Short mmCIF file of C-alpha atoms in Angstrom, two decimals:
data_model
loop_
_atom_site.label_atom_id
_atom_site.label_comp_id
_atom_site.label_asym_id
_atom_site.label_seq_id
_atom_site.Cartn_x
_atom_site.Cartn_y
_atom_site.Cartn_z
CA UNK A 1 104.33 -20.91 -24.85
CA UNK A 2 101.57 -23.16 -26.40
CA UNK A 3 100.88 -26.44 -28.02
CA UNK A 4 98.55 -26.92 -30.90
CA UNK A 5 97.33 -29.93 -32.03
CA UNK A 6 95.99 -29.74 -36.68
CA UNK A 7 93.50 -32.18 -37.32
CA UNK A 8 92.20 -32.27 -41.46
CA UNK A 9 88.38 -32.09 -41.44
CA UNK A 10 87.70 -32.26 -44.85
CA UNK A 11 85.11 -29.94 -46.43
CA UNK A 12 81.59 -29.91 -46.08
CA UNK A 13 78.83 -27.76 -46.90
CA UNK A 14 78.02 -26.70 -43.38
CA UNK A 15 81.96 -25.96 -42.88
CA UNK A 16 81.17 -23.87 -46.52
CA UNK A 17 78.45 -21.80 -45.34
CA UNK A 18 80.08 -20.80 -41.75
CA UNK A 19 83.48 -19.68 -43.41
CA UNK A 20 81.56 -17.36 -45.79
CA UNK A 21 79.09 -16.05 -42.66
CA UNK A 22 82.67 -15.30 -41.37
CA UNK A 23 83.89 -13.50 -44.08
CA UNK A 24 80.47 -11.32 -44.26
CA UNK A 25 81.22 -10.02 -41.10
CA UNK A 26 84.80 -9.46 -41.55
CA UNK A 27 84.04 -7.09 -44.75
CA UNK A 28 81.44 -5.35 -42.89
CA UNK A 29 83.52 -4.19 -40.28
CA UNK A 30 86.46 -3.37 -43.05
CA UNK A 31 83.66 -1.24 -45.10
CA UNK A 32 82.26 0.01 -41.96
CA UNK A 33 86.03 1.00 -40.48
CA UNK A 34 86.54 2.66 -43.49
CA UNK A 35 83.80 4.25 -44.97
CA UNK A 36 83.47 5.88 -41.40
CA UNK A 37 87.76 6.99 -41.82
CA UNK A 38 86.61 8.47 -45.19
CA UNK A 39 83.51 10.45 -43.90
CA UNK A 40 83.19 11.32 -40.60
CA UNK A 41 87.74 11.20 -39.63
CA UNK A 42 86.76 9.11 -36.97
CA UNK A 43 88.76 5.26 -36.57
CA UNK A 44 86.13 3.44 -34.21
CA UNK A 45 87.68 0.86 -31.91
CA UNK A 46 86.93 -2.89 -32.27
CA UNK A 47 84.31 -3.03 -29.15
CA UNK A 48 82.04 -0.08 -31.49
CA UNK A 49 81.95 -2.66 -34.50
CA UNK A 50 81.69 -5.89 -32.69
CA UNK A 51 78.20 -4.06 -31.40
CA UNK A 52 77.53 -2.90 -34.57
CA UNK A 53 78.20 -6.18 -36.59
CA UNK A 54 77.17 -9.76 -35.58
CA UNK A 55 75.94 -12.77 -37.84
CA UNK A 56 72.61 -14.99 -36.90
CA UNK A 57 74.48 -18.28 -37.91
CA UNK A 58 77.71 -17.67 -35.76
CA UNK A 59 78.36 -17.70 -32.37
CA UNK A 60 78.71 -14.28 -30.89
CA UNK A 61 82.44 -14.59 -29.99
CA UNK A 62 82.65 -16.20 -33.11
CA UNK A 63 81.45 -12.93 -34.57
CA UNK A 64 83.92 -11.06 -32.77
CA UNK A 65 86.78 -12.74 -33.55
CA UNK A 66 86.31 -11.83 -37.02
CA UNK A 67 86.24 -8.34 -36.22
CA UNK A 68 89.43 -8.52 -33.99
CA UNK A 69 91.11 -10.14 -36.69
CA UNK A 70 90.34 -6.75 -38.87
CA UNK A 71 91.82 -4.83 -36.29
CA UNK A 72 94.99 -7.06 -35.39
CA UNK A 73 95.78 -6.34 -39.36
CA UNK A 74 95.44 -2.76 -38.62
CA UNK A 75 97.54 -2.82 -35.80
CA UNK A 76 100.38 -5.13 -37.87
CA UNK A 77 100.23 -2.40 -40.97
CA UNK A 78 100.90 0.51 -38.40
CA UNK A 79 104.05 -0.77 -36.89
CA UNK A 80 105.39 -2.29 -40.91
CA UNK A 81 104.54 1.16 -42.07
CA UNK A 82 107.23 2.88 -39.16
CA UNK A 83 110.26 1.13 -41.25
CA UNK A 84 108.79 0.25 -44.41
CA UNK A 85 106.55 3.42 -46.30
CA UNK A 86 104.74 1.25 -49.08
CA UNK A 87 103.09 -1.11 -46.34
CA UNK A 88 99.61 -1.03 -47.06
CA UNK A 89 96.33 -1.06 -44.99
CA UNK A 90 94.02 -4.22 -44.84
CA UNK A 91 91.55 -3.20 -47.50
CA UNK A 92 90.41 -6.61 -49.12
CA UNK A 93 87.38 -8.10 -49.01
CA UNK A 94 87.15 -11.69 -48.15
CA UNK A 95 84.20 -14.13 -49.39
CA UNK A 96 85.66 -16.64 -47.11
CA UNK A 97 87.12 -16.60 -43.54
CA UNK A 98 88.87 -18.43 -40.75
CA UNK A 99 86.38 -19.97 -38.23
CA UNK A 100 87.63 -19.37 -34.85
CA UNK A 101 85.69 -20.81 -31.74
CA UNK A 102 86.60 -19.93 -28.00
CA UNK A 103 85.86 -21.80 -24.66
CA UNK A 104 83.00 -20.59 -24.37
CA UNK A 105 81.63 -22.06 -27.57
CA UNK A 106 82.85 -25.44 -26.68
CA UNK A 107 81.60 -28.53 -24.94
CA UNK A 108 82.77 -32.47 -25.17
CA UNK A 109 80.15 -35.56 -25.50
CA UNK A 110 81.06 -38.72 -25.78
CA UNK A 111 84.07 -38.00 -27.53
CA UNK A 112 82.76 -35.36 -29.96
CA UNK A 113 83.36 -31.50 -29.73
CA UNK A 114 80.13 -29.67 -30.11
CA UNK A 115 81.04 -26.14 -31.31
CA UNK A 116 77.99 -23.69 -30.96
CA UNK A 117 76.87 -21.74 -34.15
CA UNK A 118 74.29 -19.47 -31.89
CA UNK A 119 70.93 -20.21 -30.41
CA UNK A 120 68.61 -22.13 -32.98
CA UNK A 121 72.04 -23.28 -35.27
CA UNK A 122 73.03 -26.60 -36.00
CA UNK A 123 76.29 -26.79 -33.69
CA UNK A 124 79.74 -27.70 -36.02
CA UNK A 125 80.46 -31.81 -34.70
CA UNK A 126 84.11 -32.97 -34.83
CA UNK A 127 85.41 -36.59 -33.60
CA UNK A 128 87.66 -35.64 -30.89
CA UNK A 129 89.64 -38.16 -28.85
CA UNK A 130 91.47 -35.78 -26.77
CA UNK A 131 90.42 -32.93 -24.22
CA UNK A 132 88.79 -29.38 -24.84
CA UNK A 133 91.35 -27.22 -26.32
CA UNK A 134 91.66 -23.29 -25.08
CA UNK A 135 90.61 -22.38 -28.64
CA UNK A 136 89.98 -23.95 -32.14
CA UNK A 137 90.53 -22.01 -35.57
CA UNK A 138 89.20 -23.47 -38.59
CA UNK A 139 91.09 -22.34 -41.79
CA UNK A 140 91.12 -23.56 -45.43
CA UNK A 141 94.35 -24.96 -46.87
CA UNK A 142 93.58 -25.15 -50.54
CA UNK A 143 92.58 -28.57 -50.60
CA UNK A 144 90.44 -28.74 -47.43
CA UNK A 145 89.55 -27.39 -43.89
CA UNK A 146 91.89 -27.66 -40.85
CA UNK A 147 90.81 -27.60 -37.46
CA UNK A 148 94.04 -25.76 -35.46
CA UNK A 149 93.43 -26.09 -31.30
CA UNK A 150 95.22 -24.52 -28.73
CA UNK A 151 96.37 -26.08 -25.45
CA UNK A 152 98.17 -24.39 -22.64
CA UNK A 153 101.12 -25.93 -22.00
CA UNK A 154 101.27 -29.09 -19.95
CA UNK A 155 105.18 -29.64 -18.10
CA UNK A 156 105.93 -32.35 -16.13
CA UNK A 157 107.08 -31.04 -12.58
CA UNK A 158 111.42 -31.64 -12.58
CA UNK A 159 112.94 -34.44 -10.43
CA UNK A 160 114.05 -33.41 -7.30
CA UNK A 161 116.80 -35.76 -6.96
CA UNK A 162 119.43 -37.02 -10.00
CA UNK A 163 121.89 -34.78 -11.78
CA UNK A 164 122.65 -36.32 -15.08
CA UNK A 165 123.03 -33.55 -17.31
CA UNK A 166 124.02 -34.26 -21.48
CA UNK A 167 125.56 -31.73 -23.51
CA UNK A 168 124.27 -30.96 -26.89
CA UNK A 169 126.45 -29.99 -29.92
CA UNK A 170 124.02 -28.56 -32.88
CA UNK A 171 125.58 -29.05 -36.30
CA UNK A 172 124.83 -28.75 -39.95
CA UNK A 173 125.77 -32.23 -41.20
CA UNK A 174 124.54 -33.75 -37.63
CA UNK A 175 121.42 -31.98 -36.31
CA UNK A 176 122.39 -32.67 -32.53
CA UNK A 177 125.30 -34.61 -31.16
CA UNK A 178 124.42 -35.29 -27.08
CA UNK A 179 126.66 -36.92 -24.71
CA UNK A 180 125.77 -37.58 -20.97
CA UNK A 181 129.39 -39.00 -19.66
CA UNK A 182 128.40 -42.19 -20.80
CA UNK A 183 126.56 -42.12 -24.17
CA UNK A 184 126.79 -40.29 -27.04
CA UNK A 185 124.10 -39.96 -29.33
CA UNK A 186 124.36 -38.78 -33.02
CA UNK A 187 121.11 -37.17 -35.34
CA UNK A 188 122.04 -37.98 -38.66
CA UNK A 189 120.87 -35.07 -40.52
CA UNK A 190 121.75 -35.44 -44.07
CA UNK A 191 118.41 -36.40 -45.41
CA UNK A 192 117.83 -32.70 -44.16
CA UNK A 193 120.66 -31.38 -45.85
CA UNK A 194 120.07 -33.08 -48.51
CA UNK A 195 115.78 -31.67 -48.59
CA UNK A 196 117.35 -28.41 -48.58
CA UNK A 197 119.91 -28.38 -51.27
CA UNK A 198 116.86 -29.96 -53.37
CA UNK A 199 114.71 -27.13 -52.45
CA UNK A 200 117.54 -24.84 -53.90
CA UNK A 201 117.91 -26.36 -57.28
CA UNK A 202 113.86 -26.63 -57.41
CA UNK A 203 113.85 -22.67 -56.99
CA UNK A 204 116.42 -22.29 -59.27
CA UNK A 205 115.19 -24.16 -61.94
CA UNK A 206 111.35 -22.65 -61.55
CA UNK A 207 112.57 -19.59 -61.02
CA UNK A 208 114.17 -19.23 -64.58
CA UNK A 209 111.13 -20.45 -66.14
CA UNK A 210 108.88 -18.28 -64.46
CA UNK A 211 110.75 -15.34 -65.62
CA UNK A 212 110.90 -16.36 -69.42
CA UNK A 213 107.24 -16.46 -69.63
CA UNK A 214 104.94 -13.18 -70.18
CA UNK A 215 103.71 -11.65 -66.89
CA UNK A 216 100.25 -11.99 -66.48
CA UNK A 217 100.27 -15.14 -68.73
CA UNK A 218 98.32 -18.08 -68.11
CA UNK A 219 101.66 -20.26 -68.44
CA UNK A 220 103.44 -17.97 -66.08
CA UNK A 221 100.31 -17.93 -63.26
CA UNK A 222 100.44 -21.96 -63.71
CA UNK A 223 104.49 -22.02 -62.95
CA UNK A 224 104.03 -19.92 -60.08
CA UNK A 225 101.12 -22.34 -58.75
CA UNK A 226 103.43 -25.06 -59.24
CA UNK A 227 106.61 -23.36 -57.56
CA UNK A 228 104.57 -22.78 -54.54
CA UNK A 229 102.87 -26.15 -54.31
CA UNK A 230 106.78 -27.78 -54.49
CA UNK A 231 108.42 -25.52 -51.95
CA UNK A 232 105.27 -26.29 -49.53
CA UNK A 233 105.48 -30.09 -49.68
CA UNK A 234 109.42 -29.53 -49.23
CA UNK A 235 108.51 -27.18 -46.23
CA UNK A 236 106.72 -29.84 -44.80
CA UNK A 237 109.02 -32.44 -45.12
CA UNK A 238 111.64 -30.58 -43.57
CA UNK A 239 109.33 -29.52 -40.24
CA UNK A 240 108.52 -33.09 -39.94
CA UNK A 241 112.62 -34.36 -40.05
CA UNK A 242 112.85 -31.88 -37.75
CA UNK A 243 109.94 -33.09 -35.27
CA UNK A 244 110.43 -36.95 -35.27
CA UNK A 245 114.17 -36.49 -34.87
CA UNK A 246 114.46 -34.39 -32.03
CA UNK A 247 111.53 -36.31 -30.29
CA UNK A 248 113.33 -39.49 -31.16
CA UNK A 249 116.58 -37.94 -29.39
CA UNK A 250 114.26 -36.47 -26.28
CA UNK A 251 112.88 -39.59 -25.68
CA UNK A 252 116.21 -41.46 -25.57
CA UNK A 253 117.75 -39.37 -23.12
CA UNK A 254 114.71 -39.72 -20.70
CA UNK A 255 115.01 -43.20 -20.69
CA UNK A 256 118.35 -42.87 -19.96
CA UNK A 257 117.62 -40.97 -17.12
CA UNK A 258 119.30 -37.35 -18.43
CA UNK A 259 117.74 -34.55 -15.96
CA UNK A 260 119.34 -31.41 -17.29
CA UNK A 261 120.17 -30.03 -20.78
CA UNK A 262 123.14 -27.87 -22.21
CA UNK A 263 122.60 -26.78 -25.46
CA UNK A 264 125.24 -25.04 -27.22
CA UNK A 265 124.88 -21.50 -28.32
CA UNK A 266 125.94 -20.90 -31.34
CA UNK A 267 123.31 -18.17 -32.26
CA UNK A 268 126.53 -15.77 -33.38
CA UNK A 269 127.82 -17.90 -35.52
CA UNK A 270 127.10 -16.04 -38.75
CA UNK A 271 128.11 -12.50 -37.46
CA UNK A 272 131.22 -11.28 -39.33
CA UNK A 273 131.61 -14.46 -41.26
CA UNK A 274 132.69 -15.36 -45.22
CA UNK A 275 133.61 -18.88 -46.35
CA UNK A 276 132.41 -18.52 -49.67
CA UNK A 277 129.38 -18.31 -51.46
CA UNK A 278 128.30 -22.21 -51.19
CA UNK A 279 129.36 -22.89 -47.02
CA UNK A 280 127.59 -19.14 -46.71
CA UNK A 281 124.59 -20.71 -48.30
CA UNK A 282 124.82 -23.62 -45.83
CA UNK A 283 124.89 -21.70 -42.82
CA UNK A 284 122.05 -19.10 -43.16
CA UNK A 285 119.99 -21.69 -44.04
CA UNK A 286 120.78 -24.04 -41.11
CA UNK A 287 118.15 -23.93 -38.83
CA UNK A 288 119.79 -24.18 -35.59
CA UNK A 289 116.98 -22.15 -34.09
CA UNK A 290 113.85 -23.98 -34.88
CA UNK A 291 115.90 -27.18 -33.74
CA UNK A 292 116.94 -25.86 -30.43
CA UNK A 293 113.47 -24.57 -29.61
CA UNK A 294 112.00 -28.02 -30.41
CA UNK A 295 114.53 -29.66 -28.15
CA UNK A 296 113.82 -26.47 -25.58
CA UNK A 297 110.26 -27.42 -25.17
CA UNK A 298 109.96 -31.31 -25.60
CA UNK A 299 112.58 -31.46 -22.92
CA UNK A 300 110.32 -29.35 -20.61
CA UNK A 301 107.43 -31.15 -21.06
CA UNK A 302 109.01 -34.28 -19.86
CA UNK A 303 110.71 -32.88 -16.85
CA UNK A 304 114.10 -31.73 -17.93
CA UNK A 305 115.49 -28.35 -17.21
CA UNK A 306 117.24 -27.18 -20.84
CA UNK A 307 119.93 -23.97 -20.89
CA UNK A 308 121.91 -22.54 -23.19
CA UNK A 309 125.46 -22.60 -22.86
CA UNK A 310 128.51 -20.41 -24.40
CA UNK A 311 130.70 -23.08 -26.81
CA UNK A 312 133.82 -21.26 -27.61
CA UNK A 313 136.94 -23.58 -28.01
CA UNK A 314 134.66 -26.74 -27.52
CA UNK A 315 135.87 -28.01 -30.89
CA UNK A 316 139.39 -27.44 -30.59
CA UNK A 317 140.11 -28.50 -27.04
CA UNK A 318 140.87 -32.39 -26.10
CA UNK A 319 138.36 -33.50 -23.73
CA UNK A 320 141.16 -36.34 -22.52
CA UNK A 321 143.92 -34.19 -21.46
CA UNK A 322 142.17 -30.30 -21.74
CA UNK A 323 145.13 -29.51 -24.66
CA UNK A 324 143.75 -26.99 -26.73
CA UNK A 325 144.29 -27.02 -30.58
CA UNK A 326 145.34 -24.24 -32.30
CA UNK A 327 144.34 -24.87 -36.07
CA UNK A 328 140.77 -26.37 -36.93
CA UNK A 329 139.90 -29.36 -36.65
CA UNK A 330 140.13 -30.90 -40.68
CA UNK A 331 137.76 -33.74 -41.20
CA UNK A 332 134.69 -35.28 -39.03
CA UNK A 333 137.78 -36.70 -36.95
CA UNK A 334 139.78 -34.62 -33.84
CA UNK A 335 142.98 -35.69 -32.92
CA UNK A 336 145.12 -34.34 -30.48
CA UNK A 337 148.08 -32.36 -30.75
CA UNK A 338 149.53 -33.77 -27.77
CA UNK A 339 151.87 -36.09 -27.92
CA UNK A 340 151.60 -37.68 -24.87
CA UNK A 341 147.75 -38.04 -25.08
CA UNK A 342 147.41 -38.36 -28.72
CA UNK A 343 143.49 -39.27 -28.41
CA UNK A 344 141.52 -40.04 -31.35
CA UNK A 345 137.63 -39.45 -32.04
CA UNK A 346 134.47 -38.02 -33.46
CA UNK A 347 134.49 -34.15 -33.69
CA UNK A 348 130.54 -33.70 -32.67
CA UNK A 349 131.19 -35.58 -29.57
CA UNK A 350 134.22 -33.73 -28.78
CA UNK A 351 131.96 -30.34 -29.26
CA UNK A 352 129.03 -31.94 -27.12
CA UNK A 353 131.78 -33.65 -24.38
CA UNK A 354 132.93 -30.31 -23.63
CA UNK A 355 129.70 -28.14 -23.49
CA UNK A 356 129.00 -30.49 -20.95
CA UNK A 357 132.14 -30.10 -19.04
CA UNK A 358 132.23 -26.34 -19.80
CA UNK A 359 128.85 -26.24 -17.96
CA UNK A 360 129.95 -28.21 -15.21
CA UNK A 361 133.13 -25.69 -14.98
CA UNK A 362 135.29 -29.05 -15.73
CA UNK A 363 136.86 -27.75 -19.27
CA UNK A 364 140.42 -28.14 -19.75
CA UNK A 365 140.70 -30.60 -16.82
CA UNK A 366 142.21 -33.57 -17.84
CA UNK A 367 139.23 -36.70 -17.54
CA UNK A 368 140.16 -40.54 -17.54
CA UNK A 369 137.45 -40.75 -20.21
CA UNK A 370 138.79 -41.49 -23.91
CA UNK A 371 140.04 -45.25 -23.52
CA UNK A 372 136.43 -46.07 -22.60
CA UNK A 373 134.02 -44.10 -23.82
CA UNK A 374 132.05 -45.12 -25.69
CA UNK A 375 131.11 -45.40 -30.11
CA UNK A 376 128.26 -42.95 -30.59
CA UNK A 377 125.06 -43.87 -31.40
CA UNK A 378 123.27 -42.99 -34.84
CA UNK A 379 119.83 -42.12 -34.70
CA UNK A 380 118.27 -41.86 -38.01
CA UNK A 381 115.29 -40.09 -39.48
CA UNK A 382 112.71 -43.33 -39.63
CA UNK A 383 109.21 -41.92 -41.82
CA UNK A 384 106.06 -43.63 -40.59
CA UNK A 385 107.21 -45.02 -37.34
CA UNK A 386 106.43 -43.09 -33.60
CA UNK A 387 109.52 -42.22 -32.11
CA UNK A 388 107.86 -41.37 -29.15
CA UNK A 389 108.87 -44.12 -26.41
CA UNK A 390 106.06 -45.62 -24.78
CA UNK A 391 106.52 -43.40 -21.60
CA UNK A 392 106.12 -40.75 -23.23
CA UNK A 393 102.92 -41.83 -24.74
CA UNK A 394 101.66 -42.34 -21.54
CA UNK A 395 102.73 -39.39 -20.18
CA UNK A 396 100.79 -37.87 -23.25
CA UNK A 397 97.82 -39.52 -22.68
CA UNK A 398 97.85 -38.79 -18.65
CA UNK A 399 97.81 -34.89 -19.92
CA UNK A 400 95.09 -35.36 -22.09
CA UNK A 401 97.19 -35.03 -24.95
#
């Protein structure tokens, strides 16, 4: 695992004139690779053509990246081609290339990152208020450069004493439900929901024009710009819900002192399933995945010790008395089928009350819980404000982050 850190850099002429030095040498070595298949039957390895091809206005590992890139394409076409027999080999040339820039091309001076271009080459200059990265690609992104750096991975060591662990309940409507035994906290994710059922009537709808136009037409290339231009932004939007509200729901459990984490798994939950075209829709495009791996690793940086835990019957079972339902739960409300308990509440802290007693072997045991506990907590998506709690921050900036 890895953190990276995108910083926008703009575009300059020196930024210009490196890129296309970059993709010199990476059509070299393709012609080279090639033209030496096509004559000789011979497929050099990458250290032959990082001797035989180097640029005077790169750095030498700079140089060489762009040849391992050729060959990591290489590599990726021979395993497509084992289950897939119209993958083709990387045989484009490229007028412009990815930067990339190793340690050893690095150095920090008064809060500027001087990347080396080679002995007697202006070095690249970027404002840099943080600490050397491992590695720094620079890439274009239509509309400018971005400067992508690699960190290695900075965790907090875990507490040795306290054993507050919180259950988490992922959901479609509600991102994450977490309860501790005390609190219950509630992402509110139907801005999401709502981002992606957009993103499905935007395809639709550009979709259908796209295929009434002539192919090859200048309309047609124009609504295909435009498609991909609309499903980016939305892409973006969605990864950024996604970040602010789990960091938003991280933070608030560290402050509340929350040590361990028990994240439902409900990775199966597809297999073998049919509940109609529009709720099938739903679920393969919920993301439970990319949310529990951004929970996963913000929780480890800050200290906390995350696993997954089997959910079966954490719906349906009372976490009052341990009575177990035996039709679904209708609604966003459980209520007990016993009539001597007869406990009312929220369904997503029902499912996240009893992950956490399931991983505490305490399910089905009757707790003296439900007259107190207490109203979850909302926590919605807020744009433009940190949800980062100022411990955090400083725990950030301690790391150099």
């Amino acid at each position: 695992m890895y953190q990276i850190k995108r910083v926008k850099i703009g575009k300059t002429k020196q930024l210009d004139e490196l890129a296309h030095a970059c993709g010199e040498v990476y059509t070299a070595t393709l012609v080279s690779f090639w033209r030496t298949v096509r004559k000789k039957g011979i497929w050099l390895k990458p250290k032959h053509l990082m001797r035989w091809h180097n640029s005077n206005t790169l750095h030498a590992h700079t140089a060489d990246a762009c040849v391992q890139a050729f060959f990591a394409s290489l590599k990726s076409w021979r395993e497509r081609r084992k289950t897939d027999t119209t993958a083709k080999p990387p045989r484009r040339r490229k007028w412009y290339f990815r930067i990339e820039y190793k340690r050893s091309a690095m150095r920090m001076k008064d809060g500027k990152l001087l990347l080396s271009n080679g002995k007697g080459n202006e070095p690249l200059v970027l404002d840099w208020p943080w600490t050397m990265p491992q590695t720094l690609v620079i890439r274009w992104t239509g509309a400018e450069y971005e400067a992508i750096a690699t960190y290695e991975p900075c965790f907090l060591p875990v507490p040795e004493n306290g054993d507050k662990i919180a259950g988490i309940d992922l959901g479609e409507i509600h991102m994450a439900v977490s309860h501790d035994g005390e609190q219950t906290y509630i992402l509110n994710g139907r801005l999401l929901r709502s981002k992606r059922q957009y993103r499905n009537k935007l395809l639709a709808r550009l979709q259908k024009k796209i295929d009434a136009k002539k192919k090859g037409s200048r309309r047609r290339k124009r609504l295909v710009r435009s498609k991909q231009k609309q499903l980016k932004k939305l892409a973006n939007q969605i990864k950024t819900i996604e970040h602010q509200s789990t960091s938003r729901l991280i933070s608030t459990l560290q402050k509340d002192g929350v040590q361990t984490l028990a994240i439902g798994d409900v990775r199966a939950i597809r297999q073998d399933l049919d509940v109609g075209s529009k709720n099938n829709q739903k679920l393969h495009q919920w993301s439970f995945g990319s949310l529990r791996h951004k929970l996963t690793y913000k929780a480890e940086r800050v200290g906390m010790v995350v696993e997954i835990q089997e959910e079966s019957y954490t719906s349906k079972t009372c976490p009052v008395c341990g009575k177990r339902r035996k039709s679904p739960v209708q609604g966003r409300n459980f209520c007990c089928t016993n009539k001597a308990c007869g406990w009312k509440g929220h369904r997503d802290l029902v499912g996240a009350c009893n992950i956490r007693y399931k991983y505490r072997g305490e399910m089905g045991i009757p707790h003296v819980v439900g007259a107190d506990m207490a109203a979850p907590i909302g926590l919605r998506f807020m744009p433009h404000i940190g949800v980062a709690r100022k411990e955090e921050m400083y725990l950030r900036e301690a790391a150099g982050l």
